Coordinates of C-alpha atoms and ligand atoms in Angstrom, one line a residue:
X23 CA 166.0 273.9 22.5
X24 CA 165.0 276.9 20.4
X25 CA 163.6 279.5 22.7
X26 CA 160.4 279.7 20.7
X27 CA 159.6 276.0 20.8
X28 CA 156.9 275.1 23.2
X29 CA 156.7 271.8 25.1
X30 CA 153.1 270.7 25.3
X31 CA 153.8 267.3 27.0
X32 CA 156.8 265.1 27.5
X33 CA 158.4 264.7 24.1
X34 CA 155.5 266.6 22.3
X35 CA 156.5 270.0 21.0
X36 CA 154.8 272.9 19.2
X37 CA 157.3 274.0 16.5
X38 CA 155.1 276.2 14.4
X39 CA 155.4 279.7 13.0
X40 CA 153.6 282.9 13.7
X41 CA 152.6 285.1 10.7
X42 CA 151.9 288.3 12.5
X43 CA 151.6 290.4 9.4
X44 CA 149.5 288.3 7.1
X45 CA 146.3 290.1 6.4
X46 CA 144.4 288.0 3.8
X47 CA 143.8 284.2 3.4
X48 CA 142.8 282.5 0.2
X49 CA 142.7 286.0 -1.3
X50 CA 139.3 286.2 0.4
X51 CA 139.3 286.1 4.2
X52 CA 140.7 289.2 6.1
X53 CA 143.1 288.3 8.9
X54 CA 143.0 291.2 11.3
X55 CA 145.2 289.4 13.9
X56 CA 147.4 287.5 11.5
X57 CA 147.6 283.7 11.9
X58 CA 149.9 280.9 12.9
X59 CA 150.9 277.7 11.2
X60 CA 151.2 275.1 13.9
X61 CA 153.4 272.1 13.4
X62 CA 154.2 269.6 16.1
X63 CA 157.0 267.2 16.7
X64 CA 156.4 264.0 18.6
X65 CA 159.5 262.1 19.8
X66 CA 158.8 258.5 20.6
X67 CA 161.5 256.2 22.0
X68 CA 161.7 254.4 18.7
X69 CA 160.5 256.8 16.0
X70 CA 159.9 260.5 15.5
X71 CA 157.0 262.2 13.7
X72 CA 156.3 265.7 12.5
X73 CA 152.6 266.6 12.3
X74 CA 152.0 269.1 9.5
X75 CA 154.5 271.8 8.4
X76 CA 154.2 275.5 7.7
X77 CA 153.3 278.0 5.0
X78 CA 155.9 278.6 2.3
X79 CA 158.4 281.1 3.5
X80 CA 158.7 279.7 7.0
X81 CA 160.7 276.5 6.1
X82 CA 164.0 277.6 7.6
X83 CA 162.3 278.6 10.9
X84 CA 160.7 275.2 11.0
X85 CA 164.0 273.4 10.3
X86 CA 165.7 275.4 13.0
X87 CA 163.1 274.5 15.5
X88 CA 163.2 270.8 14.7
X89 CA 167.0 270.8 14.8
X90 CA 166.9 272.3 18.3
X91 CA 165.2 269.1 19.4
X92 CA 166.4 266.3 17.1
X93 CA 168.6 266.0 14.0
X94 CA 166.2 266.6 11.1
X95 CA 167.7 263.7 9.3
X96 CA 166.4 261.4 12.0
X97 CA 162.8 262.2 11.3
X98 CA 160.8 259.0 10.5
X99 CA 157.4 260.3 9.6
X100 CA 155.8 263.5 8.2
X101 CA 152.1 263.4 8.8
X102 CA 150.1 265.4 6.4
X103 CA 146.8 266.0 8.1
X104 CA 145.8 268.4 5.3
X105 CA 147.3 269.2 1.9
X106 CA 146.6 272.9 1.8
X107 CA 149.9 274.8 1.4
X108 CA 149.7 276.7 4.7
X109 CA 150.3 273.3 6.4
X110 CA 151.9 271.2 3.7
X111 CA 153.9 273.8 1.8
X112 CA 157.1 273.0 3.6
X113 CA 156.8 269.2 3.2
X114 CA 159.1 269.0 0.1
X115 CA 161.8 271.1 1.9
X116 CA 161.6 268.9 5.1
X117 CA 161.5 265.6 3.2
X118 CA 164.4 266.5 1.0
X119 CA 166.6 266.8 4.1
X120 CA 164.8 264.1 6.1
X121 CA 165.5 261.6 3.3
X122 CA 164.4 258.5 5.2
X123 CA 161.1 260.0 6.3
X124 CA 157.8 258.7 5.0
X125 CA 154.7 260.8 4.4
X126 CA 151.6 259.6 6.1
X127 CA 148.3 260.7 4.6
X128 CA 144.9 259.5 3.4
X129 CA 144.3 258.0 0.0
X130 CA 143.1 261.4 -1.4
X131 CA 146.0 263.1 0.4
X132 CA 148.5 260.8 -1.4
X133 CA 147.3 262.1 -4.8
X134 CA 147.5 265.7 -3.6
X135 CA 151.0 265.1 -2.2
X136 CA 152.1 264.0 -5.7
X137 CA 150.3 266.8 -7.6
X138 CA 151.1 269.7 -5.2
X139 CA 154.5 268.6 -3.8
X140 CA 156.0 266.0 -6.1
X141 CA 156.3 263.4 -3.3
X142 CA 157.2 260.1 -4.9
X143 CA 154.7 257.3 -4.3
X144 CA 157.3 255.1 -2.6
X145 CA 157.7 257.7 0.1
X146 CA 154.0 257.8 0.9
X147 CA 152.2 255.6 3.4
X148 CA 148.4 255.7 2.9
X149 CA 146.3 255.2 6.1
X150 CA 142.6 254.5 6.6
X151 CA 140.2 255.5 9.3
X152 CA 141.4 254.2 12.7
X153 CA 144.8 253.0 11.5
X154 CA 147.6 253.5 14.0
X155 CA 151.4 253.7 13.9
X156 CA 153.7 253.2 16.8
X157 CA 156.5 255.5 17.6
X158 CA 157.5 253.1 20.4
X159 CA 156.1 254.6 23.6
X160 CA 153.7 256.8 21.7
X161 CA 150.9 255.7 19.4
X162 CA 149.3 257.8 16.7
X163 CA 145.7 257.0 15.5
X164 CA 144.3 258.5 12.4
X165 CA 140.8 259.7 11.9
X166 CA 139.4 260.5 8.5
X167 CA 137.7 263.9 8.6
X168 CA 136.8 264.7 5.0
X169 CA 136.0 268.4 4.0
X170 CA 137.4 269.7 7.3
X171 CA 138.8 271.4 5.4
X172 CA 139.6 269.6 2.1
X173 CA 138.5 266.1 1.1
X174 CA 141.8 264.5 2.1
X175 CA 141.8 265.8 5.6
X176 CA 142.6 263.5 8.6
X177 CA 143.0 264.1 12.3
X178 CA 145.8 262.6 14.3
X179 CA 145.3 261.4 17.8
X180 CA 148.2 260.8 20.2
X181 CA 146.7 258.0 22.4
X182 CA 149.0 258.0 25.4
X183 CA 148.8 261.7 26.0
X184 CA 145.2 262.3 24.8
X185 CA 146.2 265.0 22.3
X186 CA 144.1 265.5 19.2
X187 CA 145.8 267.2 16.2
X188 CA 142.8 268.2 14.0
X189 CA 144.6 270.5 11.6
X190 CA 142.2 273.3 10.6
X191 CA 139.3 272.1 12.7
X192 CA 139.1 273.9 16.1
X193 CA 141.4 276.6 14.8
X194 CA 141.4 280.4 14.8
X195 CA 143.3 282.9 12.8
X196 CA 145.4 284.4 15.6
X197 CA 149.1 284.9 15.5
X198 CA 149.2 285.6 19.2
X199 CA 148.6 283.4 22.2
X200 CA 149.7 280.0 23.3
X201 CA 146.6 278.6 25.1
X202 CA 143.1 279.6 24.1
X203 CA 141.9 279.9 27.7
X204 CA 144.4 282.8 28.2
X205 CA 142.8 284.9 25.4
X206 CA 139.8 286.9 26.6
X207 CA 137.9 287.0 23.3
X208 CA 139.1 283.7 21.9
X209 CA 135.6 282.4 21.1
X210 CA 134.9 285.4 19.0
X211 CA 137.9 284.6 16.8
X212 CA 137.0 280.9 16.8
X213 CA 133.4 281.7 15.7
X214 CA 134.7 284.0 12.9
X215 CA 137.0 281.2 11.7
X216 CA 134.2 278.7 11.9
X217 CA 132.0 281.0 9.8
X218 CA 134.6 281.5 7.2
X219 CA 136.0 278.0 6.9
X220 CA 134.0 275.3 8.5
X221 CA 130.4 276.5 8.3
X222 CA 129.8 275.3 4.8
X223 CA 130.7 271.8 6.0
X224 CA 128.4 271.5 9.0
X225 CA 127.3 267.9 8.2
X226 CA 130.9 266.7 7.9
X227 CA 131.7 268.6 11.2
X228 CA 128.8 266.7 12.9
X229 CA 130.2 263.4 11.7
X230 CA 133.7 264.3 12.9
X231 CA 132.4 265.4 16.3
X232 CA 130.6 262.0 16.6
X233 CA 133.8 260.2 15.7
X234 CA 135.9 261.9 18.3
X235 CA 133.2 261.9 21.0
X236 CA 134.6 258.7 22.7
X237 CA 138.2 259.8 22.6
X238 CA 139.8 260.8 25.9
X239 CA 140.9 264.3 24.8
X240 CA 143.1 266.3 27.2
X241 CA 144.5 268.7 24.7
X242 CA 143.4 269.9 21.2
X243 CA 146.3 271.2 19.2
X244 CA 145.0 272.7 16.0
X245 CA 147.0 274.1 13.0
X246 CA 146.0 277.7 13.4
X247 CA 145.9 279.8 16.6
X248 CA 146.3 278.7 20.2
X249 CA 146.1 275.3 21.7
X250 CA 143.1 274.1 23.8
X251 CA 144.1 272.7 27.2
X252 CA 140.5 273.0 28.3
X253 CA 139.0 271.2 25.2
X254 CA 135.5 271.2 26.5
X255 CA 135.1 275.0 25.8
X256 CA 135.8 274.7 22.1
X257 CA 134.1 271.3 21.8
X258 CA 130.9 272.8 23.3
X259 CA 131.1 275.7 20.9
X260 CA 131.6 273.4 17.9
X261 CA 128.5 271.4 19.0
X262 CA 126.4 274.5 18.9
X263 CA 127.8 275.7 15.6
X264 CA 127.8 272.4 13.8
X265 CA 124.2 271.6 14.7
X266 CA 123.1 275.1 13.7
X267 CA 122.0 276.5 17.0
X268 CA 120.8 280.1 16.4
X269 CA 119.9 283.0 18.6
X270 CA 117.2 285.6 18.4
X271 CA 119.6 287.6 16.3
X272 CA 119.5 289.2 12.8
X273 CA 122.4 290.1 10.6
X274 CA 121.9 293.2 8.5
X275 CA 124.1 293.5 5.4
X276 CA 123.4 296.3 3.0
X277 CA 124.8 298.9 0.7
X278 CA 123.2 302.3 0.0
X279 CA 124.0 304.9 -2.7
X280 CA 121.8 307.9 -1.7
X281 CA 120.8 306.8 1.8
X282 CA 117.4 305.4 0.8
X283 CA 118.2 301.8 1.3
X284 CA 120.1 303.0 4.4
X285 CA 117.0 304.5 5.8
X286 CA 115.1 301.3 5.1
X287 CA 117.5 299.0 6.9
X288 CA 117.9 301.4 9.8
X289 CA 114.1 301.3 10.4
X290 CA 114.3 297.5 10.3
X291 CA 117.1 297.6 12.9
X292 CA 115.2 299.9 15.2
X293 CA 112.0 297.9 15.0
X294 CA 113.8 294.6 15.6
X295 CA 115.6 296.1 18.6
X296 CA 112.4 297.4 20.1
X297 CA 111.1 293.8 19.7
X298 CA 114.0 292.6 21.8
X299 CA 115.9 291.0 18.9
X300 CA 119.7 291.3 18.7
X301 CA 120.9 293.1 15.6
X302 CA 124.3 293.2 13.9
X303 CA 124.8 295.9 11.3
X304 CA 127.2 295.7 8.3
X305 CA 127.5 298.4 5.7
X306 CA 129.1 296.4 2.8
X307 CA 131.2 299.4 1.7
X308 CA 133.4 299.1 4.8
X309 CA 132.4 295.7 6.2
X310 CA 134.9 293.0 7.0
X311 CA 133.4 289.8 5.5
X312 CA 134.9 287.8 8.4
X313 CA 132.8 289.8 10.8
X314 CA 129.7 289.0 8.7
X315 CA 130.6 285.3 8.6
X316 CA 131.0 285.3 12.3
X317 CA 127.5 286.9 12.8
X318 CA 125.9 284.4 10.3
X319 CA 127.0 281.5 12.5
X320 CA 124.3 282.1 15.1
X321 CA 121.9 284.5 13.4
X322 CA 118.3 283.3 12.8
X323 CA 117.7 285.8 10.0
X324 CA 119.3 288.1 7.6
X325 CA 118.2 291.4 6.1
X326 CA 119.7 292.2 2.8
X327 CA 119.7 295.8 1.5
X328 CA 120.4 296.1 -2.2
X329 CA 119.8 299.2 -4.2
X330 CA 119.5 299.0 -8.0
X331 CA 122.4 300.2 -10.0
X332 CA 123.1 299.8 -13.7
X333 CA 119.9 297.7 -14.1
X334 CA 120.6 295.2 -11.3
X335 CA 121.5 294.8 -7.7
X336 CA 124.5 296.7 -6.5
X337 CA 127.6 294.5 -7.0
X338 CA 128.5 294.6 -3.3
X339 CA 125.0 293.2 -2.4
X340 CA 125.4 290.5 -5.1
X341 CA 128.8 289.6 -3.5
X342 CA 127.3 289.4 -0.1
X343 CA 124.3 287.3 -1.3
X344 CA 126.7 284.9 -3.1
X345 CA 128.8 284.6 0.1
X346 CA 125.7 283.9 2.1
X347 CA 124.8 281.1 -0.2
X348 CA 128.3 279.7 -0.3
X349 CA 128.8 279.8 3.5
X350 CA 125.5 278.0 4.2
X351 CA 124.8 279.4 7.6
X352 CA 121.8 278.0 9.6
X353 CA 119.8 281.2 8.8
X354 CA 116.1 280.5 8.6
X355 CA 114.5 283.8 7.5
X356 CA 115.3 286.8 5.3
X357 CA 114.1 290.2 4.3
X358 CA 115.2 291.9 1.2
X359 CA 114.9 295.7 0.8
X360 CA 115.8 297.9 -2.1
X361 CA 115.5 301.4 -3.4
X362 CA 115.9 302.4 -7.1
X363 CA 116.2 305.6 -9.1
X364 CA 114.2 304.9 -12.3
X365 CA 114.0 301.1 -12.7
X366 CA 114.0 298.3 -10.2
X367 CA 115.1 294.7 -10.4
X368 CA 117.5 294.3 -7.5
X369 CA 115.2 292.1 -5.4
X370 CA 114.5 289.8 -8.3
X371 CA 118.2 289.4 -8.9
X372 CA 119.0 288.7 -5.2
X373 CA 116.2 286.1 -5.1
X374 CA 117.6 284.5 -8.2
X375 CA 121.0 284.2 -6.5
X376 CA 119.3 282.7 -3.5
X377 CA 117.6 280.1 -5.6
X378 CA 118.3 276.7 -4.1
X379 CA 119.2 278.1 -0.7
X380 CA 116.5 277.0 1.8
X381 CA 115.3 280.2 3.4
X382 CA 111.9 281.7 4.3
X383 CA 111.8 285.2 2.7
X384 CA 109.5 286.9 5.2
X385 CA 109.1 290.1 3.3
X386 CA 110.5 292.2 0.5
X387 CA 110.1 295.9 -0.4
X388 CA 111.3 297.7 -3.4
X389 CA 110.7 301.4 -3.6
X390 CA 111.4 304.3 -5.9
X391 CA 113.6 306.9 -4.3
X392 CA 113.3 307.8 -0.6
X393 CA 110.9 305.8 1.6
X394 CA 107.6 307.6 2.2
X395 CA 105.8 307.4 5.5
X396 CA 103.7 304.6 4.0
X397 CA 106.8 302.7 3.1
X398 CA 108.2 303.1 6.7
X399 CA 104.9 301.6 8.0
X400 CA 105.3 298.7 5.5
X401 CA 108.9 298.2 6.8
X402 CA 107.8 298.2 10.4
X403 CA 105.2 295.6 9.6
X404 CA 107.8 293.4 7.8
X405 CA 110.2 293.8 10.8
X406 CA 107.5 292.8 13.2
X407 CA 106.5 289.8 11.2
X408 CA 110.2 288.8 11.2
X409 CA 110.5 289.3 14.9
X410 CA 107.4 287.1 15.5
X411 CA 108.9 284.3 13.4
X412 CA 112.3 284.6 15.1
X413 CA 110.7 284.3 18.5
X414 CA 108.7 281.3 17.4
X415 CA 112.1 279.7 16.6
Ligands
FEO512 FE1 144.8 276.0 7.2 FE2 142.8 274.5 5.0 O1 144.4 275.2 5.6

């Protein structure tokens, strides 16, 4: 057995790859701790199945790990829980060698397997919700979980061992670690990952959580980050996040050119803190958008600080507002603050971007130049109004 293969249960192995140095995902999401591409091999007494593969570039590592357990040519099934290349990218490599293996996927996954990976139709088995296949002494049940993370996504459940393989769901972008309960700040990473990837699909997440509620789950083995051998911890967190449980917390995201918007948002922060509200503070010039996504998961309000530049809102504030709308956090309230040099318009533009996003804008203030004492008093009032609304829930 390859020294870096991990036995999870009898005849169930982690054979994934750790990408320690990856720093960006989807050309969007920073990965401060790298990530892993978890693949799993299940060896039944009649058939053998590979669950997901690895990112392009790690094919040979995956092959070596499989070969340390079984001849790759003996593989019967490749289960494609999800077609995104970080998990399915090595499927053509594996299936070329494992020439008798069939690809198992959903109806939508079958189309993607042909488009992305040129898998011929005759090598694809399409499964529906709750279908099973037997590997002899091990049975795999498939659960359709659309939009978690793409429309074709399925979960695979190994009945005899109570192991759920949910692909992206319940994951974290961490290259290190084997079991999540061994990592002190695991939930911080999981929350960040939820905010970046799963939060826009909260309704679908609720449906998936309902679907798996009656399964006897001993282990959750996701496709990124460590494995959950105490699944209740991540299940409880996902219940909170999927149903949009928020805290008395405000995320402040702003940019400032000459410290005027900066002064305004800092006054908001100080007033909110004095009202007992938790505040997280992100200067968009240096902010990590993954950190902002993490804070949006359980914040009840957002404060956007957007100065006017070149006749509109500063591009970094536009970007942050667009992301806010795209990530669809359970935020209920907002404040928008702005300072301009000789002509305003930033707040109007931010509001236009937010059009269609259900949010109660508690207050706005657009000022010319540095805030006056009167402006500071206006800001304090807006902050107190927000604090009141946050406390009322
Ligand atoms: Fe980890 Fe949606 O791929």
